[in-house]
XYZ file of C-alpha atoms in Angstrom:
614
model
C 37.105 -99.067 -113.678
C 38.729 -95.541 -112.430
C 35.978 -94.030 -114.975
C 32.956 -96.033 -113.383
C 33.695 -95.395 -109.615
C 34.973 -91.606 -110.431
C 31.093 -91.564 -112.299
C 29.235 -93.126 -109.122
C 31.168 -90.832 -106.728
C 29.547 -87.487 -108.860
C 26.055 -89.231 -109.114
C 26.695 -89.774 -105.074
C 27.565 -86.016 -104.476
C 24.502 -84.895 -106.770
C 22.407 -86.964 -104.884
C 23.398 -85.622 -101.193
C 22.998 -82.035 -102.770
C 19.532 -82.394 -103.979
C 18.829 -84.426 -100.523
C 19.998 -80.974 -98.638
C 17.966 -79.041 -100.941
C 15.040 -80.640 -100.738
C 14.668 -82.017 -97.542
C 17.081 -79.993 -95.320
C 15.231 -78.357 -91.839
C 15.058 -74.825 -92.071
C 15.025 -72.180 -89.425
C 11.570 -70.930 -88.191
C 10.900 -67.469 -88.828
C 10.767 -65.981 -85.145
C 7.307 -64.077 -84.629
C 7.083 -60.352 -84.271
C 5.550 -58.679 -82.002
C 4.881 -54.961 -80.097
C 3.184 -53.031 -77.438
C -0.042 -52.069 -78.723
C -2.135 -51.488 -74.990
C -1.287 -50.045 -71.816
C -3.398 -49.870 -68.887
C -1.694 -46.850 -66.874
C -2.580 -47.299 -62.930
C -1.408 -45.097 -59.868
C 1.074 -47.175 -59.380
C 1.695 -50.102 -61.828
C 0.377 -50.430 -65.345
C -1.046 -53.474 -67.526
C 0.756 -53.780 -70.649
C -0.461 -55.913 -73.330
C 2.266 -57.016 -76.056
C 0.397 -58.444 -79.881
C 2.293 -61.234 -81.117
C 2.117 -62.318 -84.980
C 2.955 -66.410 -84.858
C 3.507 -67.216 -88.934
C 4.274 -70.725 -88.311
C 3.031 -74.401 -89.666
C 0.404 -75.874 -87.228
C 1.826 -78.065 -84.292
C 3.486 -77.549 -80.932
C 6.182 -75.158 -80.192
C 8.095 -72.764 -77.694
C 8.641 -69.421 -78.520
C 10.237 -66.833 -76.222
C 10.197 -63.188 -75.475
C 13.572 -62.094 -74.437
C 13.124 -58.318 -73.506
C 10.546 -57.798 -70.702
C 11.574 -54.941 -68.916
C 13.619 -54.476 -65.209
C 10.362 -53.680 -63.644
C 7.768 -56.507 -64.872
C 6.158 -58.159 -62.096
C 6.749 -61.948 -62.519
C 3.762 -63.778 -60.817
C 1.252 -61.789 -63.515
C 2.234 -63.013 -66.757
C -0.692 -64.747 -68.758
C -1.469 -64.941 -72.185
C -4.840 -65.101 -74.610
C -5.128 -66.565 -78.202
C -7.351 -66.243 -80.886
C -8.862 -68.768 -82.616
C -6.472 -71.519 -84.163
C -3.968 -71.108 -81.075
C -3.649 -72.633 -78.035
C -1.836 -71.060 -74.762
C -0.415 -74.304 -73.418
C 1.390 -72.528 -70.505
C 3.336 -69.474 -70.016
C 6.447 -68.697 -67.659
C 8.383 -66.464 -66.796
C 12.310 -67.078 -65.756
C 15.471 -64.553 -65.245
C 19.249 -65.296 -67.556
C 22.224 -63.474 -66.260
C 24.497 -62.645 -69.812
C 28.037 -61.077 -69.602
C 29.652 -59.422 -72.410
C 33.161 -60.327 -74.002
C 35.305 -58.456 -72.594
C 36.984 -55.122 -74.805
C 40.483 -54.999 -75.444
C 40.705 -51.627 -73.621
C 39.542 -53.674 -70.895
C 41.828 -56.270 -70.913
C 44.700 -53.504 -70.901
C 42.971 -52.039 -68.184
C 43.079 -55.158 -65.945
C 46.296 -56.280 -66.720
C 47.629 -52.488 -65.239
C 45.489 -52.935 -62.515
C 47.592 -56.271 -61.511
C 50.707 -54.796 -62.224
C 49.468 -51.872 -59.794
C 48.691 -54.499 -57.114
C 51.896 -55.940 -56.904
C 53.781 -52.716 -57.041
C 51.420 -51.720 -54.056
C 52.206 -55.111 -52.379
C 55.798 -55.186 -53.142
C 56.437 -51.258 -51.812
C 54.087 -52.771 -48.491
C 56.866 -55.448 -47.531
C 59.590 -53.090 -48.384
C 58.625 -50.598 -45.412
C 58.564 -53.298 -43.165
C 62.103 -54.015 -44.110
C 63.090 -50.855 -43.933
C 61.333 -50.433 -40.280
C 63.167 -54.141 -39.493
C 66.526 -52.159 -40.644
C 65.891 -49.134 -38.419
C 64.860 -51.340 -35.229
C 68.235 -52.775 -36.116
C 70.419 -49.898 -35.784
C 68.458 -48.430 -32.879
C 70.019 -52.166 -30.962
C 73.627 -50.797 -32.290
C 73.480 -47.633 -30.703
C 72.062 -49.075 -27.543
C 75.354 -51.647 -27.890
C 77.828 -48.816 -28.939
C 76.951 -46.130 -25.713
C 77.343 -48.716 -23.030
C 80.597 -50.746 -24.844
C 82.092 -47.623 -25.182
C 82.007 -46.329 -21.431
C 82.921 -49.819 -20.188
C 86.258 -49.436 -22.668
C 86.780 -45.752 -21.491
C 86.618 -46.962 -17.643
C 89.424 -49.671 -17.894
C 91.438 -47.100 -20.642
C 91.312 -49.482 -23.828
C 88.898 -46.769 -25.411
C 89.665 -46.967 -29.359
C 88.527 -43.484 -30.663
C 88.769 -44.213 -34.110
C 86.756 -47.353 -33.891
C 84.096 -45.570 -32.273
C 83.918 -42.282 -34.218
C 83.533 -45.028 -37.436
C 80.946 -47.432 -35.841
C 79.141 -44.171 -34.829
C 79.128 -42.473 -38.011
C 78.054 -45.751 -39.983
C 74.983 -45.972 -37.870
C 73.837 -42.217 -38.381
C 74.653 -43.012 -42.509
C 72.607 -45.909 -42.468
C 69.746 -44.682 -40.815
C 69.657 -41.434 -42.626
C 69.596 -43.502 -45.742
C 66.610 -45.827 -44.773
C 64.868 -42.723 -43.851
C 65.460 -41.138 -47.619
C 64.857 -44.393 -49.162
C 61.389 -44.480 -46.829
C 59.995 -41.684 -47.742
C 60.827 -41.987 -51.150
C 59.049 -45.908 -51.367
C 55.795 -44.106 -49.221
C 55.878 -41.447 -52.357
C 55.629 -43.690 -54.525
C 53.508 -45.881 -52.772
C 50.759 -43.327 -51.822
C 50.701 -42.665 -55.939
C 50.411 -45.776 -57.138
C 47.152 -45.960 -54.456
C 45.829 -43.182 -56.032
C 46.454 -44.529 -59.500
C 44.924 -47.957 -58.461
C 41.781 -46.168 -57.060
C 41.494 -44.242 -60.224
C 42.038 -47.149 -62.351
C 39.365 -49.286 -60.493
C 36.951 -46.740 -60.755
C 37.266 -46.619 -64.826
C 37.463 -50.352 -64.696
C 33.772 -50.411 -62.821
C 32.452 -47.563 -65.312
C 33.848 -49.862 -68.095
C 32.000 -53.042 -66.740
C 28.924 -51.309 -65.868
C 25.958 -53.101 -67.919
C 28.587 -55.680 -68.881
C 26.343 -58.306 -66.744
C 22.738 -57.854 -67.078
C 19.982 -60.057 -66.470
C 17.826 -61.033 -69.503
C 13.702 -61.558 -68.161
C 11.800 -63.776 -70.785
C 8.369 -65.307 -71.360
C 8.262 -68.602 -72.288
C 5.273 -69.260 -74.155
C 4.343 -72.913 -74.985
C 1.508 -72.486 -77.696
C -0.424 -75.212 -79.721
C -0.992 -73.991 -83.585
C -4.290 -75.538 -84.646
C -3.642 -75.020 -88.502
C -1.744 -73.239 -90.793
C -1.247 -69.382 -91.312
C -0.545 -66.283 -89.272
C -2.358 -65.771 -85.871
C -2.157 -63.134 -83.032
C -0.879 -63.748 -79.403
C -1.676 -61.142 -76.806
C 1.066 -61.417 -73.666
C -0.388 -59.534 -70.718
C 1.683 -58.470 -67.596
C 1.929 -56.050 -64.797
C 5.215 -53.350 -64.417
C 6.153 -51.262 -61.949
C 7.678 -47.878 -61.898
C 5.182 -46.123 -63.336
C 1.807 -44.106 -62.726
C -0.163 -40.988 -63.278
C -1.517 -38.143 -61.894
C -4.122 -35.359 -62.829
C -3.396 -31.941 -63.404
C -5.758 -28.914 -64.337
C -6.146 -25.200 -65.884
C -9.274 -23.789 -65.729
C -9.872 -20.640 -68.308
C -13.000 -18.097 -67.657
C -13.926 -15.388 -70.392
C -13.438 -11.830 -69.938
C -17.264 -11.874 -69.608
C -16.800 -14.317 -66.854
C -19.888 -16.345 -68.131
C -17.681 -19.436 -69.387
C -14.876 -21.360 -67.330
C -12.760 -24.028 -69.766
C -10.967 -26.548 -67.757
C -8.097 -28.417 -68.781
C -8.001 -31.759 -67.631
C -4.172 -33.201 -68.092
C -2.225 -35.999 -66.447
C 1.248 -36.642 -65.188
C 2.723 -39.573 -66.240
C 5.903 -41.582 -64.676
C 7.272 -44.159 -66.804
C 10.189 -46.182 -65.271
C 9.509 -49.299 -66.223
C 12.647 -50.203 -68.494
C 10.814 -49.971 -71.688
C 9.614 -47.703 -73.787
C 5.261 -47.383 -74.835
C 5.398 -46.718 -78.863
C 2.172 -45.719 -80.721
C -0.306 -47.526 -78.121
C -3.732 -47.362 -77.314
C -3.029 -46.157 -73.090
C -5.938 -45.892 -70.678
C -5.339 -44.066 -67.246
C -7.414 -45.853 -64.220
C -7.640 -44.285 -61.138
C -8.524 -48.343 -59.758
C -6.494 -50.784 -58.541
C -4.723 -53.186 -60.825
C -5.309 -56.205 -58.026
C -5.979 -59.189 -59.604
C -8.407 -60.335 -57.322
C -12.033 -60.559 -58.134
C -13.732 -60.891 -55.258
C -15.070 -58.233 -52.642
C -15.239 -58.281 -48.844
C -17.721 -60.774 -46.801
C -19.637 -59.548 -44.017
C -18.557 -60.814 -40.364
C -21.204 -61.020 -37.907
C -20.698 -58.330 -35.232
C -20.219 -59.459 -31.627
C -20.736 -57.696 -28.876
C -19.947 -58.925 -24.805
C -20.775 -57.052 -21.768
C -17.463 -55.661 -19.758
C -17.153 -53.063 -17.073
C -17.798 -50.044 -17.450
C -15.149 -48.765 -15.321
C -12.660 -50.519 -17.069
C -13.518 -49.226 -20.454
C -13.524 -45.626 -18.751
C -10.121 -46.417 -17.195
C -8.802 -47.399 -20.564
C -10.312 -44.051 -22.527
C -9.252 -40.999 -21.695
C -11.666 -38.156 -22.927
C -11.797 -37.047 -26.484
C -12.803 -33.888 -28.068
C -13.493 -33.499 -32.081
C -10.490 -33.161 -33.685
C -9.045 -36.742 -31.747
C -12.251 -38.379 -32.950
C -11.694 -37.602 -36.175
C -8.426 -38.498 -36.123
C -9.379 -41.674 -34.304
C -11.765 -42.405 -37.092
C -9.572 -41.636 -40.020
C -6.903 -44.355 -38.781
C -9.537 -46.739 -38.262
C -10.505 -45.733 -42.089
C -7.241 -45.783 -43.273
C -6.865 -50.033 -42.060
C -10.176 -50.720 -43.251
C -8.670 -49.025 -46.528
C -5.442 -50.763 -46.722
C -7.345 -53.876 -45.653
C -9.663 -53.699 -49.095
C -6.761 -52.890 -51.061
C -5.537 -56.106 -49.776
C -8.360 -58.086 -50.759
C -8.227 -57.030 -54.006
C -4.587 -58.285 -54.434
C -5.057 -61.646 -53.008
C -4.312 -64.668 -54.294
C -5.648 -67.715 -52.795
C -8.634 -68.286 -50.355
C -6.399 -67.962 -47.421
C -5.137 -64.212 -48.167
C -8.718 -63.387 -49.598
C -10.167 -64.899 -45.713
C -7.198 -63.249 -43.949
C -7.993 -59.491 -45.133
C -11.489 -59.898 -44.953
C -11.112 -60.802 -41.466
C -8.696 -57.297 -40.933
C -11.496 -55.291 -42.825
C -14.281 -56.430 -40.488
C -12.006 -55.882 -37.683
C -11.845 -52.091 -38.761
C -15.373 -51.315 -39.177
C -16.258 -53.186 -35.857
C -14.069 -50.712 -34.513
C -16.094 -47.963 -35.936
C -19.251 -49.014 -34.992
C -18.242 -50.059 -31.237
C -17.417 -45.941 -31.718
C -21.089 -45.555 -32.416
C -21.843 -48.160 -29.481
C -20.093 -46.589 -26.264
C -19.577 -42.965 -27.457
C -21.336 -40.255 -26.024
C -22.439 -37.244 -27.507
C -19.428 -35.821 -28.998
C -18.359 -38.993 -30.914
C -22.056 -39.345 -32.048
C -22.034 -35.430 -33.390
C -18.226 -36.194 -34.861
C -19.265 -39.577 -36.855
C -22.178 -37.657 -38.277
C -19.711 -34.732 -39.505
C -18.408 -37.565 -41.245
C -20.994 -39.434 -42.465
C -20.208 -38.611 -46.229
C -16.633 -38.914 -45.700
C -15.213 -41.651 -47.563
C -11.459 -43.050 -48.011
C -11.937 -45.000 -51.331
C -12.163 -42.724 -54.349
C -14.449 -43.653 -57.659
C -12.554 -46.109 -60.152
C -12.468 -44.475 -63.617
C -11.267 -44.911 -66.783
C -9.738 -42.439 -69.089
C -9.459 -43.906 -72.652
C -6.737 -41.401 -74.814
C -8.268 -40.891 -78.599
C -5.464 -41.864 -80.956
C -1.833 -43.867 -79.777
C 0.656 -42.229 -77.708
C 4.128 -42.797 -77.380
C 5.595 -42.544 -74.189
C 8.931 -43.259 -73.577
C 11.060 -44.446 -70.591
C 12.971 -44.109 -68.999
C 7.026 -68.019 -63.595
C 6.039 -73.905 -66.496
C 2.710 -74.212 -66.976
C 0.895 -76.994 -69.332
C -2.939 -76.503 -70.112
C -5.059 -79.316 -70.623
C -8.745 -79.069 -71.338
C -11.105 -81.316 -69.851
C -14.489 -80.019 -70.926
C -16.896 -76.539 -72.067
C -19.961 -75.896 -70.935
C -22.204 -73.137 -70.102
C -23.516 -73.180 -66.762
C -27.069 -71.714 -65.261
C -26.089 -68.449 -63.592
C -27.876 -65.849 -61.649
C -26.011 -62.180 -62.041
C -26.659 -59.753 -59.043
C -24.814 -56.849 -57.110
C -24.165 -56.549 -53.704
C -23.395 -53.542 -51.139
C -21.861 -53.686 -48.072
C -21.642 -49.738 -47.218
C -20.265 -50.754 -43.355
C -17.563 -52.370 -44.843
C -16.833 -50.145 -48.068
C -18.450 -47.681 -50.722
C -17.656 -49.878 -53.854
C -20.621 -52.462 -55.005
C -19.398 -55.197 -56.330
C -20.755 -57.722 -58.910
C -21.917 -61.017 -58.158
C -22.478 -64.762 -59.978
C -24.560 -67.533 -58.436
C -23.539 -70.794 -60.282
C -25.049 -74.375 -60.987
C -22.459 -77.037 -61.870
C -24.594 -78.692 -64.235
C -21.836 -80.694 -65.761
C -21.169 -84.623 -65.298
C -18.063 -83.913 -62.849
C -17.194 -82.296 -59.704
C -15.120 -79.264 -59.990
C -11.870 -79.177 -57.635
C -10.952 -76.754 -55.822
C -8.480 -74.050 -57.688
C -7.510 -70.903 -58.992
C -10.088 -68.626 -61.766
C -9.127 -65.940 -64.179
C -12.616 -63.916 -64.914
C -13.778 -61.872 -67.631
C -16.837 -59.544 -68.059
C -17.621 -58.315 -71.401
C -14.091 -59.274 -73.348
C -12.147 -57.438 -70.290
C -10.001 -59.445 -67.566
C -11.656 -58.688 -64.268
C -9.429 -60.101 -62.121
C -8.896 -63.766 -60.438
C -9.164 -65.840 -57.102
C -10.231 -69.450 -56.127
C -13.112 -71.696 -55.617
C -13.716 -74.441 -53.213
C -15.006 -77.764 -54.350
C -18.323 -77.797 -56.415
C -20.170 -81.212 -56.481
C -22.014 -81.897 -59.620
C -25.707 -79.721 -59.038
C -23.982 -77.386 -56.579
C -24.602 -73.760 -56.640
C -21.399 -71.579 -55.824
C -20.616 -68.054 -56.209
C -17.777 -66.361 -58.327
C -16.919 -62.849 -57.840
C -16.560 -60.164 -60.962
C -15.236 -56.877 -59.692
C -17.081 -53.687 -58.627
C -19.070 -51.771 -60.496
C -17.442 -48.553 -61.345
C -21.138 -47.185 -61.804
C -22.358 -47.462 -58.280
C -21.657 -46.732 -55.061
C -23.199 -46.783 -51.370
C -22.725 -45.654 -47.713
C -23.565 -45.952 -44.334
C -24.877 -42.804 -42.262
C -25.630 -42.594 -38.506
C -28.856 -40.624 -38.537
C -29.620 -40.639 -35.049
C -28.645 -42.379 -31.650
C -30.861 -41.969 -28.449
C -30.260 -43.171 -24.911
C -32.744 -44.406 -21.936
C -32.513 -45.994 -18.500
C -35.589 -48.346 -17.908
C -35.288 -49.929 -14.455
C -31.972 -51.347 -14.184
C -31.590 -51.627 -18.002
C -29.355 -49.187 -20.299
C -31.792 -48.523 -23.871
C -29.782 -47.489 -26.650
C -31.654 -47.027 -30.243
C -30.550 -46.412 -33.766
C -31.414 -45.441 -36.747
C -29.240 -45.503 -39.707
C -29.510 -44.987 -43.562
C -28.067 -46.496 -46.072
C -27.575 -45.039 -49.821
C -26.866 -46.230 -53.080
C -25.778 -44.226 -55.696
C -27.121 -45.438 -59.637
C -24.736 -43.524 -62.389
C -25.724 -46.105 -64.999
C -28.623 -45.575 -67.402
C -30.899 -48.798 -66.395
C -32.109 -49.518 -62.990
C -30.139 -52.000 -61.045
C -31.228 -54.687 -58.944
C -28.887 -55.325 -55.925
C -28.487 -57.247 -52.044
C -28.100 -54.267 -49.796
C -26.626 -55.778 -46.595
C -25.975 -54.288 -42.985
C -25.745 -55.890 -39.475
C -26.749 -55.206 -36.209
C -25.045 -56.399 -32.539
C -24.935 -59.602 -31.890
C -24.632 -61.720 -28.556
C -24.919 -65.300 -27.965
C -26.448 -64.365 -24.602
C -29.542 -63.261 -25.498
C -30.363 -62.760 -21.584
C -27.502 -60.422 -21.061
C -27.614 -58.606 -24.489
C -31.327 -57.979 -26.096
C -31.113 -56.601 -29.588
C -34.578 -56.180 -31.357
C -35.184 -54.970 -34.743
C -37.369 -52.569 -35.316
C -38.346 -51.639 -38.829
C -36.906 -50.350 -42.106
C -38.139 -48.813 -45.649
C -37.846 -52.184 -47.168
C -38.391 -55.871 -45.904
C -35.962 -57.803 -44.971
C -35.277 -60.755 -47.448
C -37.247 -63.367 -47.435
C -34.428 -65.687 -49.453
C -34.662 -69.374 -47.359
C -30.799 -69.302 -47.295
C -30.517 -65.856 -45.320
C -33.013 -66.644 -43.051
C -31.508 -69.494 -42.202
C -27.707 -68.722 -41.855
C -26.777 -65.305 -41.594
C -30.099 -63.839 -40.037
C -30.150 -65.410 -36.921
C -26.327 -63.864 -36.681
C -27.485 -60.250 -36.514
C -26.869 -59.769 -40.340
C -29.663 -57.683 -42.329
C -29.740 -58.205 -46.292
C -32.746 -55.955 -48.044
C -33.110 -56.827 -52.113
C -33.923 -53.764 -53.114
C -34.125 -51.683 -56.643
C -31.494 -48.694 -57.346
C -33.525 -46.539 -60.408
C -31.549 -44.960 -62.613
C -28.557 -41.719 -62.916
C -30.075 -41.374 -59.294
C -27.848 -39.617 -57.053
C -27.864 -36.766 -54.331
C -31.128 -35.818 -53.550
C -32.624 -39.034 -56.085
C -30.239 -41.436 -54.818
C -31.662 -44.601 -53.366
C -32.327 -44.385 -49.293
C -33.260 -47.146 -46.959
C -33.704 -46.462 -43.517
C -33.297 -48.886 -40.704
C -33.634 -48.545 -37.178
C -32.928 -51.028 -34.283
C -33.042 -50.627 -30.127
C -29.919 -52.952 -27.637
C -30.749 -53.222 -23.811
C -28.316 -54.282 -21.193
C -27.121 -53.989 -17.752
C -26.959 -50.637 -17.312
C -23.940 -51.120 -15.276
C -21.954 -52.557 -17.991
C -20.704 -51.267 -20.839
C -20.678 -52.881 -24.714
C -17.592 -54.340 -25.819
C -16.822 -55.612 -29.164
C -14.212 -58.376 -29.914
C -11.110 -57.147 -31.682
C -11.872 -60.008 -34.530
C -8.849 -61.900 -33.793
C -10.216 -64.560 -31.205
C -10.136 -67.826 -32.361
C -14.160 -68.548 -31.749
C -14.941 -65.642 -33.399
C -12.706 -66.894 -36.395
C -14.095 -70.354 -36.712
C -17.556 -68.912 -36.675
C -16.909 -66.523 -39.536
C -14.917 -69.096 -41.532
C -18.029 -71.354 -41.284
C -20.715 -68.608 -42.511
C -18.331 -67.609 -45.185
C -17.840 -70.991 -46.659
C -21.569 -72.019 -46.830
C -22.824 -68.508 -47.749
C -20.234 -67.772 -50.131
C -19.107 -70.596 -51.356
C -16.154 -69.477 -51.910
């Protein structure tokens, strides 16, 4: 019996072995992965991180523990290639502390030791000061006992001369023993100081916070795949540098073109593929809508009590700070979010170049001969890409699940559009159809052109067979302005004739000719009786498109569809000249609205929405 159960107890062991070998859950391999493209801005860079997944199809987590100090957490996102799945990606923070050394633990436990010497030597001075405050009331006792004794003749001398000298021992001692515990009390202060400076040099980097990427990823089948993590740092940026070399002969220059890098965002950039962009790295996709431009009659006495004269220099000045909003304002725009920021700095761009052309309204001669200087002017340099031949190494120093509902291609109509009063960049265009079975809600877009993330921003509602527009960037390639050709001034009767003329440019660097909306506006009143603005003619017709006519026309807006030929620029650059004549009161003055007033707002807001669609 001892032989049968001592059998049954191996065969039971065997069998839990081979059930551990065989069936036992082992530990997935954790995917590699590495830096492998940087997009290096002024001020930020893109860095894109490859990830190899070698893992059995199905759902799972993984996580990227070392983004670096300066990654900016809202721009995390993530593409797949085929066979994956981005289910969501986030980003989240984990404060770590490390075990503390036994040098450390030393340290601390001097450190207390320190502190209640120091605490210990505190109370002793006030005992010794409690002493001293006690002796000081003897000697006040002794002086007066001892007259009172020597006035009725008991005076004992020897009693006296002993009480005396026991006070002057005693407080000659508490003053030794004083200034020997403040001694040692003012070095143990500096010993603690020292001591708590090692113990913070010690400690330093002991508690760190650890910034991850979660990435929740779908594996369609089996085998190894590639996971690109995209995100935005800061600390880091570029700038160019030169050397130009001529010949002895003078008949050849060489230039050397070079760039300056700064790279402090906590990680280092080894063997990558780095591009330097002189754009912005806003994520934002769509451009700046035009704003009808109102105009109201005021006083003109009040407008000349509230302008003091200005020569050249203070219109230019004047001009460049206007610039400078309008500037900040489009940088803006491209670094919004949601409709709401978009609306909010298109509004503050408008607002600028209303500004500047109320300067063009009211100004005399000198402000007319000043904004002409600086018609070419411009405060937005070209976006361009430098791609470095070969990898460089340089070194340093938010959950989400994604479900898909359906994929379709949808009818589309590509276009540019320039809006030189409001900046120099053109930007590209999409008009949509939902052709699909459902109505698309309103959220946020991430959009490509050509394999490369444009940016990303927000769409209203779409019924099923609406059109609506998506933005996708500016075009590097071209680029437009505004110039004031000429202004001229008339008195007919009791009316005040101003009259315009203006032209706009485009600039073509691509090699194809490029079709484009070339869009402008004119004053605008809503009382037409007060305020007459008449068109007069331009190079071009005005666009005959139903939907223009019927919104933003009758608004005082101008839109031209026009043809930009090719590499044209300078002297072959596209031109389109417009002219148009305002008569009022001649003894008022134009006024503009500063773009804040409510009305004005609600207007705007309307014209965007069913324009834009956006």
């Amino acid at each position: 019996m001892q032989r049968f159960f001592t059998q049954l107890l191996g065969l039971s062991f065997l069998s839990l072995c081979l059930a551990n070998m065989g069936f036992a859950e082992t530990k997935p391999e954790l995917p590699q992965d590495r830096i492998t493209h940087v997009t290096l801005y002024r001020g930020q860079a893109m860095v894109t991180r490859e990830i190899q997944v070698s893992r059995e199809a199905g759902n799972f987590e993984w996580v990227l523990e070392d983004l670096p100090e300066q990654v900016v957490s809202d721009s995390l996102f993530a593409e797949g290639e085929d066979g994956i799945e981005i289910r969501a990606v986030r980003y989240r923070e984990r404060p770590v502390t490390d075990e503390p050394r036994e040098e450390l633990r030393a340290l601390e436990a001097q450190i207390m030791e320190l502190n209640y010497s120091i605490g210990y030597r505190t109370e002793q001075n006030k005992q010794f000061q409690e002493n001293l405050e006690y002796l000081e009331s003897m000697k006040n006792f002794v002086a007066p006992t001892a007259t009172k004794e020597l006035s009725h003749g008991v005076l004992n001398a020897d009693t006296l001369e002993a009480t005396i000298r026991l006070i002057f021992s005693q407080r000659a001692e508490l003053l030794k023993e004083t200034m020997e515990n403040n001694k040692a009390l003012h070095e143990e202060q500096v010993l603690y100081e020292t001591l708590q400076r090692k113990h913070a040099t010690l400690t330093k980097g002991a508690s760190k916070t650890i910034r991850e990427a979660v990435l929740f990823l779908e594996k369609k089948k089996a085998g190894q795949v590639s996971v690109r993590l995209n995100y935005l740092v800061n600390g880091c940026g570029w700038s160019p540098q030169y050397t130009f070399r001529a010949d002895e002969d003078r008949q050849r220059v060489a230039m050397e073109y070079s760039a300056v890098i700064q790279q402090l965002s906590g990680e280092d950039w080894s063997n990558v593929q780095l591009i330097l962009s002189t754009a912005s790295p806003g994520l934002s996709s769509n451009g700046p809508a035009l704003a009808p431009f109102y105009v109201t009659l005021q006083e003109e006495a009040i407008i000349q009590t509230n302008q003091s004269p200005m020569v050249q220099s203070r219109i230019k000045q004047q001009v460049k700070d206007i610039r400078g909003r309008q500037q900040q304002a489009n940088n803006d725009i491209r670094n919004s979010y949601n409709r709401g920021e978009l609306f909010g700095n298109t509004l503050a761009t408008n607002s600028a170049a209303m500004q500047l052309q109320q300067l063009e309204l009211n100004g005399g001669k000198a402000v007319v001969q000043t904004l002409q200087q600086m018609n070419g002017d411009s405060v937005e340099s070209p976006s361009i890409n430098y791609e470095i031949s070969g990898t460089v190494s340089v070194a340093s120093r938010s959950d989400q699940q994604m479900v898909q509902i359906l994929q379709t291609d949808l009818e589309t109509e590509f276009y540019h559009i320039a809006t030189p009063v409001l900046t120099s960049y053109v930007y590209r265009e999409a008009k949509l159809k939902n052709g699909t079975s459902v109505d698309l809600l309103a959220g946020p877009i991430n959009v490509y052109l050509e394999g490369r993330y444009v940016g990303r921003g927000e769409i209203s509602t779409v019924a099923r067979g609406q059109m609506f527009v998506v933005g996708f960037g500016a075009d590097p390639q071209l680029r437009t302005r505004r110039e004031l050709v000429s202004k001229e001034e008339d008195v007919q009767g009791g009316n005040r004739e101003l009259e315009f003329k203006y032209r706009l440019v485009v600039d073509n660097y691509k090699s194809e000719t490029v079709q484009l909306l070339l869009m402008d506006r004119l004053p605008y009143s809503q009382r037409d009786s007060e305020i007459r603005v008449t068109f007069l003619d331009s190079d071009v017709p005005l666009s005959e498109d139903a939907s223009y006519q019927r919104q933003a026309r009758p608004r005082g807006l101008l839109q031209w569809k026009v043809d930009a030929s090719a590499e044209s620029e300078n002297e072959e650059s596209f031109v389109l000249n417009y002219s148009y004549r305002i008569e009022f009161d001649r003894s008022f003055q134009l006024a503009s609205p500063s773009g804040n007033e409510p009305e004005f707002q609600q207007d705007f807001e309307q014209l965007y929405r069913e324009n834009y669609r956006r």
